[in-house]
PDB file of C-alpha atoms and ligand atoms in Angstrom:
ATOM      1  CA  MET A   1       0.000   0.000   0.000  1.00  0.00           C
ATOM      2  CA  THR A   2       1.284   3.460  -0.812  1.00  0.00           C
ATOM      3  CA  TYR A   3       0.628   6.478   1.339  1.00  0.00           C
ATOM      4  CA  PRO A   4       0.250   9.955  -0.089  1.00  0.00           C
ATOM      5  CA  SER A   5       3.309  12.132   0.361  1.00  0.00           C
ATOM      6  CA  VAL A   6       2.984  14.697   3.159  1.00  0.00           C
ATOM      7  CA  ALA A   7       5.480  17.145   1.697  1.00  0.00           C
ATOM      8  CA  PRO A   8       3.857  19.997  -0.238  1.00  0.00           C
ATOM      9  CA  LYS A   9       3.765  19.393  -3.972  1.00  0.00           C
ATOM     10  CA  THR A  10       6.270  21.723  -5.616  1.00  0.00           C
ATOM     11  CA  THR A  11       6.118  22.160  -9.386  1.00  0.00           C
ATOM     12  CA  VAL A  12       8.952  23.906 -11.230  1.00  0.00           C
ATOM     13  CA  VAL A  13       7.536  25.402 -14.430  1.00  0.00           C
ATOM     14  CA  VAL A  14      10.220  25.719 -17.111  1.00  0.00           C
ATOM     15  CA  PRO A  15       9.427  27.402 -20.454  1.00  0.00           C
ATOM     16  CA  THR A  16      11.654  26.199 -23.268  1.00  0.00           C
ATOM     17  CA  TYR A  17      12.432  27.315 -26.764  1.00  0.00           C
ATOM     18  CA  ASN A  18      15.504  25.643 -28.241  1.00  0.00           C
ATOM     19  CA  GLU A  19      17.091  24.523 -24.976  1.00  0.00           C
ATOM     20  CA  ARG A  20      18.088  20.969 -25.906  1.00  0.00           C
ATOM     21  CA  GLU A  21      21.527  21.186 -24.263  1.00  0.00           C
ATOM     22  CA  ASN A  22      20.324  22.932 -21.124  1.00  0.00           C
ATOM     23  CA  LEU A  23      17.112  21.135 -20.166  1.00  0.00           C
ATOM     24  CA  PRO A  24      18.605  17.740 -19.162  1.00  0.00           C
ATOM     25  CA  LYS A  25      21.267  19.553 -17.114  1.00  0.00           C
ATOM     26  CA  LEU A  26      18.638  21.614 -15.343  1.00  0.00           C
ATOM     27  CA  VAL A  27      16.507  18.570 -14.511  1.00  0.00           C
ATOM     28  CA  GLY A  28      19.639  16.852 -13.151  1.00  0.00           C
ATOM     29  CA  LEU A  29      20.487  19.857 -10.959  1.00  0.00           C
ATOM     30  CA  LEU A  30      16.914  19.991  -9.613  1.00  0.00           C
ATOM     31  CA  ALA A  31      16.941  16.239  -8.896  1.00  0.00           C
ATOM     32  CA  ASP A  32      20.223  16.611  -6.986  1.00  0.00           C
ATOM     33  CA  LEU A  33      18.503  18.943  -4.522  1.00  0.00           C
ATOM     34  CA  GLY A  34      16.633  15.970  -3.075  1.00  0.00           C
ATOM     35  CA  ILE A  35      13.468  17.985  -2.433  1.00  0.00           C
ATOM     36  CA  GLU A  36      10.541  15.721  -1.606  1.00  0.00           C
ATOM     37  CA  ASN A  37       7.545  15.786  -3.955  1.00  0.00           C
ATOM     38  CA  LEU A  38       9.322  17.964  -6.543  1.00  0.00           C
ATOM     39  CA  HIS A  39       7.928  17.952 -10.089  1.00  0.00           C
ATOM     40  CA  VAL A  40       9.037  19.662 -13.287  1.00  0.00           C
ATOM     41  CA  LEU A  41       6.587  20.941 -15.897  1.00  0.00           C
ATOM     42  CA  VAL A  42       8.270  21.837 -19.185  1.00  0.00           C
ATOM     43  CA  VAL A  43       6.320  24.201 -21.437  1.00  0.00           C
ATOM     44  CA  ASP A  44       7.750  23.807 -24.924  1.00  0.00           C
ATOM     45  CA  ASP A  45       6.622  25.880 -27.901  1.00  0.00           C
ATOM     46  CA  ASN A  46       7.401  23.266 -30.538  1.00  0.00           C
ATOM     47  CA  SER A  47      11.153  24.064 -30.454  1.00  0.00           C
ATOM     48  CA  PRO A  48      12.765  23.409 -33.853  1.00  0.00           C
ATOM     49  CA  ASP A  49      15.821  21.903 -32.118  1.00  0.00           C
ATOM     50  CA  GLY A  50      13.756  19.031 -30.662  1.00  0.00           C
ATOM     51  CA  THR A  51      13.679  20.203 -27.024  1.00  0.00           C
ATOM     52  CA  GLY A  52      10.087  18.891 -26.813  1.00  0.00           C
ATOM     53  CA  LYS A  53      11.225  15.364 -27.661  1.00  0.00           C
ATOM     54  CA  ILE A  54      14.042  15.562 -25.118  1.00  0.00           C
ATOM     55  CA  ALA A  55      11.503  16.688 -22.537  1.00  0.00           C
ATOM     56  CA  ASP A  56       9.310  13.673 -23.404  1.00  0.00           C
ATOM     57  CA  GLU A  57      12.312  11.382 -22.925  1.00  0.00           C
ATOM     58  CA  LEU A  58      13.006  12.980 -19.549  1.00  0.00           C
ATOM     59  CA  SER A  59       9.396  12.341 -18.565  1.00  0.00           C
ATOM     60  CA  GLU A  60      10.010   8.638 -19.131  1.00  0.00           C
ATOM     61  CA  THR A  61      13.538   8.193 -17.839  1.00  0.00           C
ATOM     62  CA  GLY A  62      14.301  11.361 -15.852  1.00  0.00           C
ATOM     63  CA  PRO A  63      15.480  11.283 -12.221  1.00  0.00           C
ATOM     64  CA  ILE A  64      12.376  13.133 -10.934  1.00  0.00           C
ATOM     65  CA  PRO A  65       8.809  13.410 -12.269  1.00  0.00           C
ATOM     66  CA  VAL A  66       8.772  15.504 -15.445  1.00  0.00           C
ATOM     67  CA  SER A  67       5.692  16.355 -17.490  1.00  0.00           C
ATOM     68  CA  VAL A  68       5.519  18.293 -20.723  1.00  0.00           C
ATOM     69  CA  LEU A  69       3.040  20.797 -22.041  1.00  0.00           C
ATOM     70  CA  HIS A  70       3.481  20.916 -25.830  1.00  0.00           C
ATOM     71  CA  ARG A  71       2.290  24.060 -27.517  1.00  0.00           C
ATOM     72  CA  THR A  72       2.147  24.504 -31.245  1.00  0.00           C
ATOM     73  CA  GLU A  73       3.949  27.787 -31.766  1.00  0.00           C
ATOM     74  CA  LYS A  74       6.343  30.183 -30.101  1.00  0.00           C
ATOM     75  CA  ASN A  75       4.354  33.027 -28.624  1.00  0.00           C
ATOM     76  CA  GLY A  76       6.433  34.302 -25.788  1.00  0.00           C
ATOM     77  CA  LEU A  77       7.561  33.606 -22.264  1.00  0.00           C
ATOM     78  CA  GLY A  78       4.492  35.166 -20.623  1.00  0.00           C
ATOM     79  CA  ARG A  79       2.019  33.012 -22.570  1.00  0.00           C
ATOM     80  CA  ALA A  80       4.087  29.897 -21.801  1.00  0.00           C
ATOM     81  CA  TYR A  81       4.131  30.706 -18.062  1.00  0.00           C
ATOM     82  CA  VAL A  82       0.409  31.436 -17.902  1.00  0.00           C
ATOM     83  CA  ALA A  83      -0.344  28.066 -19.546  1.00  0.00           C
ATOM     84  CA  GLY A  84       2.203  26.204 -17.379  1.00  0.00           C
ATOM     85  CA  MET A  85       1.192  27.782 -14.080  1.00  0.00           C
ATOM     86  CA  THR A  86      -2.490  27.214 -14.825  1.00  0.00           C
ATOM     87  CA  GLN A  87      -1.776  23.547 -15.484  1.00  0.00           C
ATOM     88  CA  ALA A  88       0.389  23.247 -12.339  1.00  0.00           C
ATOM     89  CA  LEU A  89      -2.469  24.648 -10.243  1.00  0.00           C
ATOM     90  CA  ALA A  90      -4.988  22.294 -11.885  1.00  0.00           C
ATOM     91  CA  GLU A  91      -2.682  19.393 -11.038  1.00  0.00           C
ATOM     92  CA  GLY A  92      -2.617  20.247  -7.355  1.00  0.00           C
ATOM     93  CA  ALA A  93       0.685  22.079  -6.871  1.00  0.00           C
ATOM     94  CA  ASP A  94       1.040  23.776  -3.470  1.00  0.00           C
ATOM     95  CA  ILE A  95       4.141  25.721  -4.505  1.00  0.00           C
ATOM     96  CA  VAL A  96       4.998  26.815  -8.053  1.00  0.00           C
ATOM     97  CA  VAL A  97       8.562  27.778  -8.951  1.00  0.00           C
ATOM     98  CA  GLN A  98       9.222  29.619 -12.215  1.00  0.00           C
ATOM     99  CA  MET A  99      12.656  29.240 -13.698  1.00  0.00           C
ATOM    100  CA  ASP A 100      14.444  29.688 -17.042  1.00  0.00           C
ATOM    101  CA  ALA A 101      15.880  26.608 -18.737  1.00  0.00           C
ATOM    102  CA  ASP A 102      19.177  28.226 -19.723  1.00  0.00           C
ATOM    103  CA  LEU A 103      20.916  27.667 -16.347  1.00  0.00           C
ATOM    104  CA  SER A 104      20.981  31.407 -15.627  1.00  0.00           C
ATOM    105  CA  HIS A 105      18.985  30.784 -12.465  1.00  0.00           C
ATOM    106  CA  PRO A 106      20.976  28.843  -9.844  1.00  0.00           C
ATOM    107  CA  ALA A 107      19.027  25.692  -8.942  1.00  0.00           C
ATOM    108  CA  ASP A 108      20.790  25.429  -5.590  1.00  0.00           C
ATOM    109  CA  VAL A 109      18.897  28.477  -4.325  1.00  0.00           C
ATOM    110  CA  VAL A 110      15.510  26.768  -4.786  1.00  0.00           C
ATOM    111  CA  PRO A 111      15.553  25.248  -1.247  1.00  0.00           C
ATOM    112  CA  THR A 112      16.230  28.683   0.301  1.00  0.00           C
ATOM    113  CA  MET A 113      13.403  30.203  -1.725  1.00  0.00           C
ATOM    114  CA  ILE A 114      10.974  27.493  -0.623  1.00  0.00           C
ATOM    115  CA  GLU A 115      12.148  27.761   2.990  1.00  0.00           C
ATOM    116  CA  THR A 116      11.617  31.542   2.928  1.00  0.00           C
ATOM    117  CA  LEU A 117       8.204  31.104   1.316  1.00  0.00           C
ATOM    118  CA  THR A 118       6.990  28.571   3.876  1.00  0.00           C
ATOM    119  CA  SER A 119       8.513  30.083   7.028  1.00  0.00           C
ATOM    120  CA  THR A 120       7.617  33.774   6.547  1.00  0.00           C
ATOM    121  CA  ASP A 121       4.527  35.738   5.583  1.00  0.00           C
ATOM    122  CA  ALA A 122       5.802  36.221   2.022  1.00  0.00           C
ATOM    123  CA  SER A 123       3.315  35.404  -0.738  1.00  0.00           C
ATOM    124  CA  VAL A 124       6.103  35.068  -3.298  1.00  0.00           C
ATOM    125  CA  VAL A 125       9.901  34.896  -3.063  1.00  0.00           C
ATOM    126  CA  LEU A 126      12.135  36.343  -5.783  1.00  0.00           C
ATOM    127  CA  GLY A 127      15.620  35.171  -6.639  1.00  0.00           C
ATOM    128  CA  SER A 128      17.058  38.665  -6.620  1.00  0.00           C
ATOM    129  CA  ARG A 129      20.169  40.042  -8.273  1.00  0.00           C
ATOM    130  CA  TYR A 130      19.948  43.347  -6.449  1.00  0.00           C
ATOM    131  CA  VAL A 131      19.844  42.515  -2.737  1.00  0.00           C
ATOM    132  CA  PRO A 132      23.102  42.173  -0.735  1.00  0.00           C
ATOM    133  CA  GLY A 133      24.812  38.964  -1.802  1.00  0.00           C
ATOM    134  CA  GLY A 134      23.167  38.952  -5.237  1.00  0.00           C
ATOM    135  CA  ALA A 135      24.929  39.634  -8.528  1.00  0.00           C
ATOM    136  CA  VAL A 136      24.405  39.873 -12.261  1.00  0.00           C
ATOM    137  CA  ALA A 137      26.568  37.873 -14.659  1.00  0.00           C
ATOM    138  CA  SER A 138      30.124  39.169 -14.402  1.00  0.00           C
ATOM    139  CA  ASP A 139      30.477  38.915 -18.172  1.00  0.00           C
ATOM    140  CA  TRP A 140      27.499  41.168 -18.885  1.00  0.00           C
ATOM    141  CA  PRO A 141      28.671  44.186 -20.885  1.00  0.00           C
ATOM    142  CA  TRP A 142      28.189  47.552 -19.175  1.00  0.00           C
ATOM    143  CA  HIS A 143      25.228  48.506 -21.363  1.00  0.00           C
ATOM    144  CA  ARG A 144      23.333  45.350 -20.365  1.00  0.00           C
ATOM    145  CA  LYS A 145      23.978  46.098 -16.674  1.00  0.00           C
ATOM    146  CA  ALA A 146      22.875  49.672 -17.196  1.00  0.00           C
ATOM    147  CA  LEU A 147      19.703  48.617 -19.019  1.00  0.00           C
ATOM    148  CA  SER A 148      18.771  46.205 -16.256  1.00  0.00           C
ATOM    149  CA  ALA A 149      19.390  48.801 -13.515  1.00  0.00           C
ATOM    150  CA  TRP A 150      17.434  51.400 -15.482  1.00  0.00           C
ATOM    151  CA  ALA A 151      14.506  48.990 -16.022  1.00  0.00           C
ATOM    152  CA  ASN A 152      14.329  48.433 -12.255  1.00  0.00           C
ATOM    153  CA  PHE A 153      14.368  52.124 -11.478  1.00  0.00           C
ATOM    154  CA  TYR A 154      11.800  52.876 -14.175  1.00  0.00           C
ATOM    155  CA  VAL A 155       9.359  50.153 -13.131  1.00  0.00           C
ATOM    156  CA  ASN A 156       9.646  51.000  -9.422  1.00  0.00           C
ATOM    157  CA  ALA A 157       9.239  54.708 -10.045  1.00  0.00           C
ATOM    158  CA  ILE A 158       6.007  54.204 -11.980  1.00  0.00           C
ATOM    159  CA  LEU A 159       4.434  51.312 -10.105  1.00  0.00           C
ATOM    160  CA  ARG A 160       5.937  51.694  -6.608  1.00  0.00           C
ATOM    161  CA  LEU A 161       6.584  47.989  -6.274  1.00  0.00           C
ATOM    162  CA  ARG A 162       9.407  48.577  -3.793  1.00  0.00           C
ATOM    163  CA  VAL A 163      11.271  45.450  -4.855  1.00  0.00           C
ATOM    164  CA  LYS A 164      14.950  45.500  -5.651  1.00  0.00           C
ATOM    165  CA  ASP A 165      14.714  43.173  -8.662  1.00  0.00           C
ATOM    166  CA  ALA A 166      11.445  44.049 -10.390  1.00  0.00           C
ATOM    167  CA  THR A 167      12.167  42.093 -13.575  1.00  0.00           C
ATOM    168  CA  ALA A 168      13.450  38.904 -11.891  1.00  0.00           C
ATOM    169  CA  GLY A 169      12.295  35.721 -13.613  1.00  0.00           C
ATOM    170  CA  PHE A 170      13.174  33.211 -10.876  1.00  0.00           C
ATOM    171  CA  LYS A 171      10.401  33.017  -8.269  1.00  0.00           C
ATOM    172  CA  ALA A 172       8.638  30.699  -5.843  1.00  0.00           C
ATOM    173  CA  TRP A 173       4.886  31.223  -5.430  1.00  0.00           C
ATOM    174  CA  HIS A 174       2.314  29.859  -3.062  1.00  0.00           C
ATOM    175  CA  ALA A 175      -0.421  28.324  -5.236  1.00  0.00           C
ATOM    176  CA  LYS A 176      -2.848  30.454  -3.239  1.00  0.00           C
ATOM    177  CA  THR A 177      -1.089  33.641  -4.379  1.00  0.00           C
ATOM    178  CA  LEU A 178      -1.312  32.640  -8.034  1.00  0.00           C
ATOM    179  CA  ARG A 179      -5.050  32.044  -7.603  1.00  0.00           C
ATOM    180  CA  GLU A 180      -5.495  35.311  -5.772  1.00  0.00           C
ATOM    181  CA  ILE A 181      -3.780  37.345  -8.485  1.00  0.00           C
ATOM    182  CA  ASP A 182      -5.661  35.345 -11.159  1.00  0.00           C
ATOM    183  CA  VAL A 183      -2.593  34.342 -13.135  1.00  0.00           C
ATOM    184  CA  ALA A 184      -4.750  32.974 -15.967  1.00  0.00           C
ATOM    185  CA  SER A 185      -5.780  36.520 -16.913  1.00  0.00           C
ATOM    186  CA  VAL A 186      -2.256  38.018 -17.080  1.00  0.00           C
ATOM    187  CA  GLU A 187      -1.709  39.418 -20.561  1.00  0.00           C
ATOM    188  CA  SER A 188       1.864  40.753 -20.631  1.00  0.00           C
ATOM    189  CA  ASN A 189       4.694  38.869 -22.260  1.00  0.00           C
ATOM    190  CA  GLY A 190       8.493  38.919 -21.837  1.00  0.00           C
ATOM    191  CA  TYR A 191       9.924  40.934 -18.913  1.00  0.00           C
ATOM    192  CA  ALA A 192       6.602  42.716 -18.654  1.00  0.00           C
ATOM    193  CA  PHE A 193       5.056  39.435 -17.528  1.00  0.00           C
ATOM    194  CA  GLN A 194       7.308  39.498 -14.450  1.00  0.00           C
ATOM    195  CA  VAL A 195       6.363  43.101 -13.753  1.00  0.00           C
ATOM    196  CA  GLU A 196       2.612  42.512 -14.104  1.00  0.00           C
ATOM    197  CA  MET A 197       2.804  39.517 -11.750  1.00  0.00           C
ATOM    198  CA  ASN A 198       4.576  41.677  -9.133  1.00  0.00           C
ATOM    199  CA  TYR A 199       2.150  44.537  -9.602  1.00  0.00           C
ATOM    200  CA  ARG A 200      -0.877  42.294  -9.097  1.00  0.00           C
ATOM    201  CA  THR A 201       0.728  40.899  -5.934  1.00  0.00           C
ATOM    202  CA  VAL A 202       1.493  44.335  -4.476  1.00  0.00           C
ATOM    203  CA  ARG A 203      -1.952  45.694  -5.400  1.00  0.00           C
ATOM    204  CA  ARG A 204      -3.579  42.968  -3.322  1.00  0.00           C
ATOM    205  CA  GLY A 205      -1.450  43.927  -0.355  1.00  0.00           C
ATOM    206  CA  LEU A 206       0.551  40.680  -0.529  1.00  0.00           C
ATOM    207  CA  LYS A 207       4.188  40.539   0.443  1.00  0.00           C
ATOM    208  CA  ILE A 208       7.142  39.961  -1.887  1.00  0.00           C
ATOM    209  CA  ALA A 209      10.387  38.690  -0.315  1.00  0.00           C
ATOM    210  CA  GLU A 210      13.780  38.567  -2.037  1.00  0.00           C
ATOM    211  CA  VAL A 211      16.697  36.179  -1.548  1.00  0.00           C
ATOM    212  CA  PRO A 212      20.046  36.818  -3.251  1.00  0.00           C
ATOM    213  CA  ILE A 213      21.096  34.960  -6.380  1.00  0.00           C
ATOM    214  CA  ARG A 214      24.080  35.164  -8.646  1.00  0.00           C
ATOM    215  CA  PHE A 215      22.686  35.349 -12.169  1.00  0.00           C
ATOM    216  CA  GLU A 216      24.778  33.540 -14.793  1.00  0.00           C
ATOM    217  CA  GLU A 217      24.894  34.207 -18.505  1.00  0.00           C
ATOM    218  CA  ARG A 218      23.645  31.314 -20.635  1.00  0.00           C
ATOM    219  CA  ASN A 219      26.400  29.006 -21.946  1.00  0.00           C
ATOM    220  CA  ASP A 220      24.487  27.106 -24.615  1.00  0.00           C
ATOM    221  CA  GLY A 221      21.769  28.147 -27.027  1.00  0.00           C
ATOM    222  CA  GLU A 222      20.625  31.584 -28.062  1.00  0.00           C
ATOM    223  CA  SER A 223      18.834  34.392 -26.299  1.00  0.00           C
ATOM    224  CA  LYS A 224      15.226  35.032 -27.312  1.00  0.00           C
ATOM    225  CA  MET A 225      15.269  38.609 -26.104  1.00  0.00           C
ATOM    226  CA  SER A 226      13.905  40.766 -28.917  1.00  0.00           C
ATOM    227  CA  LEU A 227      13.253  44.436 -29.559  1.00  0.00           C
ATOM    228  CA  SER A 228       9.480  43.909 -29.331  1.00  0.00           C
ATOM    229  CA  VAL A 229       9.890  42.321 -25.890  1.00  0.00           C
ATOM    230  CA  GLN A 230      11.936  45.327 -24.754  1.00  0.00           C
ATOM    231  CA  LEU A 231       9.420  47.797 -26.153  1.00  0.00           C
ATOM    232  CA  GLU A 232       6.537  46.028 -24.445  1.00  0.00           C
ATOM    233  CA  SER A 233       8.478  46.188 -21.189  1.00  0.00           C
ATOM    234  CA  ALA A 234       8.785  49.943 -21.508  1.00  0.00           C
ATOM    235  CA  LEU A 235       5.056  50.440 -22.130  1.00  0.00           C
ATOM    236  CA  VAL A 236       3.535  47.941 -19.727  1.00  0.00           C
ATOM    237  CA  PRO A 237       4.086  49.872 -16.459  1.00  0.00           C
ATOM    238  CA  TRP A 238       2.012  52.718 -17.918  1.00  0.00           C
ATOM    239  CA  LYS A 239      -0.667  50.338 -19.162  1.00  0.00           C
ATOM    240  CA  LEU A 240      -0.902  48.730 -15.721  1.00  0.00           C
ATOM    241  CA  LEU A 241      -1.126  52.111 -14.033  1.00  0.00           C
ATOM    242  CA  VAL A 242      -3.836  53.390 -16.355  1.00  0.00           C
ATOM    243  CA  GLY A 243      -5.850  50.185 -16.031  1.00  0.00           C
ATOM    244  CA  ARG A 244      -5.412  49.830 -12.284  1.00  0.00           C
ATOM    245  CA  ASN A 245      -8.944  50.587 -11.254  1.00  0.00           C
ATOM    246  CA  ARG A 246     -10.564  48.320 -13.750  1.00  0.00           C
TER     247      ARG A 246
HETATM  248  N1  LIG B 301       7.923  28.153 -24.334  1.00  0.00           N
HETATM  249  C1  LIG B 301       8.607  29.272 -24.580  1.00  0.00           C
HETATM  250  N2  LIG B 301       9.749  29.514 -23.905  1.00  0.00           N
HETATM  251  C2  LIG B 301      10.428  30.653 -24.199  1.00  0.00           C
HETATM  252  C3  LIG B 301       9.984  31.592 -25.146  1.00  0.00           C
HETATM  253  N3  LIG B 301      10.882  32.623 -25.174  1.00  0.00           N
HETATM  254  C4  LIG B 301      11.837  32.322 -24.270  1.00  0.00           C
HETATM  255  N4  LIG B 301      11.566  31.132 -23.672  1.00  0.00           N
HETATM  256  C5  LIG B 301      12.308  30.456 -22.610  1.00  0.00           C
HETATM  257  O1  LIG B 301      12.293  31.332 -21.514  1.00  0.00           O
HETATM  258  C6  LIG B 301      13.520  31.321 -20.811  1.00  0.00           C
HETATM  259  C7  LIG B 301      14.146  32.717 -20.835  1.00  0.00           C
HETATM  260  O2  LIG B 301      14.473  33.077 -22.186  1.00  0.00           O
HETATM  261  P1  LIG B 301      15.892  33.708 -22.589  1.00  0.00           P
HETATM  262  O3  LIG B 301      16.059  33.681 -24.060  1.00  0.00           O
HETATM  263  O4  LIG B 301      16.936  33.044 -21.782  1.00  0.00           O
HETATM  264  O5  LIG B 301      15.660  35.182 -22.174  1.00  0.00           O
HETATM  265  P2  LIG B 301      16.516  36.033 -21.194  1.00  0.00           P
HETATM  266  O6  LIG B 301      16.988  35.183 -20.053  1.00  0.00           O
HETATM  267  O7  LIG B 301      15.706  37.214 -20.890  1.00  0.00           O
HETATM  268  O8  LIG B 301      17.712  36.463 -22.130  1.00  0.00           O
HETATM  269  P3  LIG B 301      19.250  36.025 -22.036  1.00  0.00           P
HETATM  270  O9  LIG B 301      19.779  36.651 -20.777  1.00  0.00           O
HETATM  271  O10 LIG B 301      19.837  36.589 -23.237  1.00  0.00           O
HETATM  272  O11 LIG B 301      19.317  34.538 -21.963  1.00  0.00           O
HETATM  273  C8  LIG B 301      14.361  30.246 -21.501  1.00  0.00           C
HETATM  274  O12 LIG B 301      14.163  29.030 -20.830  1.00  0.00           O
HETATM  275  C9  LIG B 301      13.772  30.203 -22.905  1.00  0.00           C
HETATM  276  O13 LIG B 301      13.961  28.964 -23.548  1.00  0.00           O
HETATM  277  C10 LIG B 301       8.766  31.307 -25.863  1.00  0.00           C
HETATM  278  O14 LIG B 301       8.317  32.045 -26.710  1.00  0.00           O
HETATM  279  N5  LIG B 301       8.137  30.151 -25.522  1.00  0.00           N
HETATM  280 MG1  LIG B 302      18.273  33.658 -20.324  1.00  0.00          MG
END
């Protein structure tokens, strides 16, 4: 007879587009953490490099439970996260971690994020580059560092989020928080998705905590950051502010 696990169900949602080299490494790093009842949900947008097939193989032979949400076309990080988080909630996750596949987000900080989430009154915990002990990739060129710092200042000035890393993409959520902010209705894509999620959290009076991470530049594969993503990021704080009473 098997007994249900008592540990909370934690689902790590990982959006992928052409991450065939990185995904198996990431799943291995997550498995090495030894967290009880840890699941991975890969959201693949029909990657031309076959990442979806690799994810399917991991679901059969991987070291921890892996499931795959196959989508037919690439339509952005925000859409992939909304679909993945919605599925994670439907499948009974208690905690949802969002994390890039490209190994920029250090897997070994996941336990600290979960510990902070479950032992404080935080509704979400960010892996933050801009709190003491955090860092951006040392090989980022100065203009990338400047853009990131400017984006944080800009977003905080308009939306008063009062978080140090407003565009962070590595987060641990209580399932309850995702339901409360109605993640299924979030419309922004790219970095703006991260900002809208924070804004909805702050607007409901919920608390955001930050733990330091050292952000690494991707080693394999290509960045999907595009001009349209950057433009949307610049406009979204204003859109959110204008629409705030709706
Ligand atoms: N499913 C899906 N995943 C995506 C899409 N765009 C990006 N991703 C994934 O989202 C994560 C973050 O994308 P990156 O290209 O690394 O973007 P970034 O981290 O802002 O940019 P870099 O610092 O240059 O890597 C990675 O795991 C990507 O594979 C998309 O349209 N669909
Ligand atoms: Mg990246």
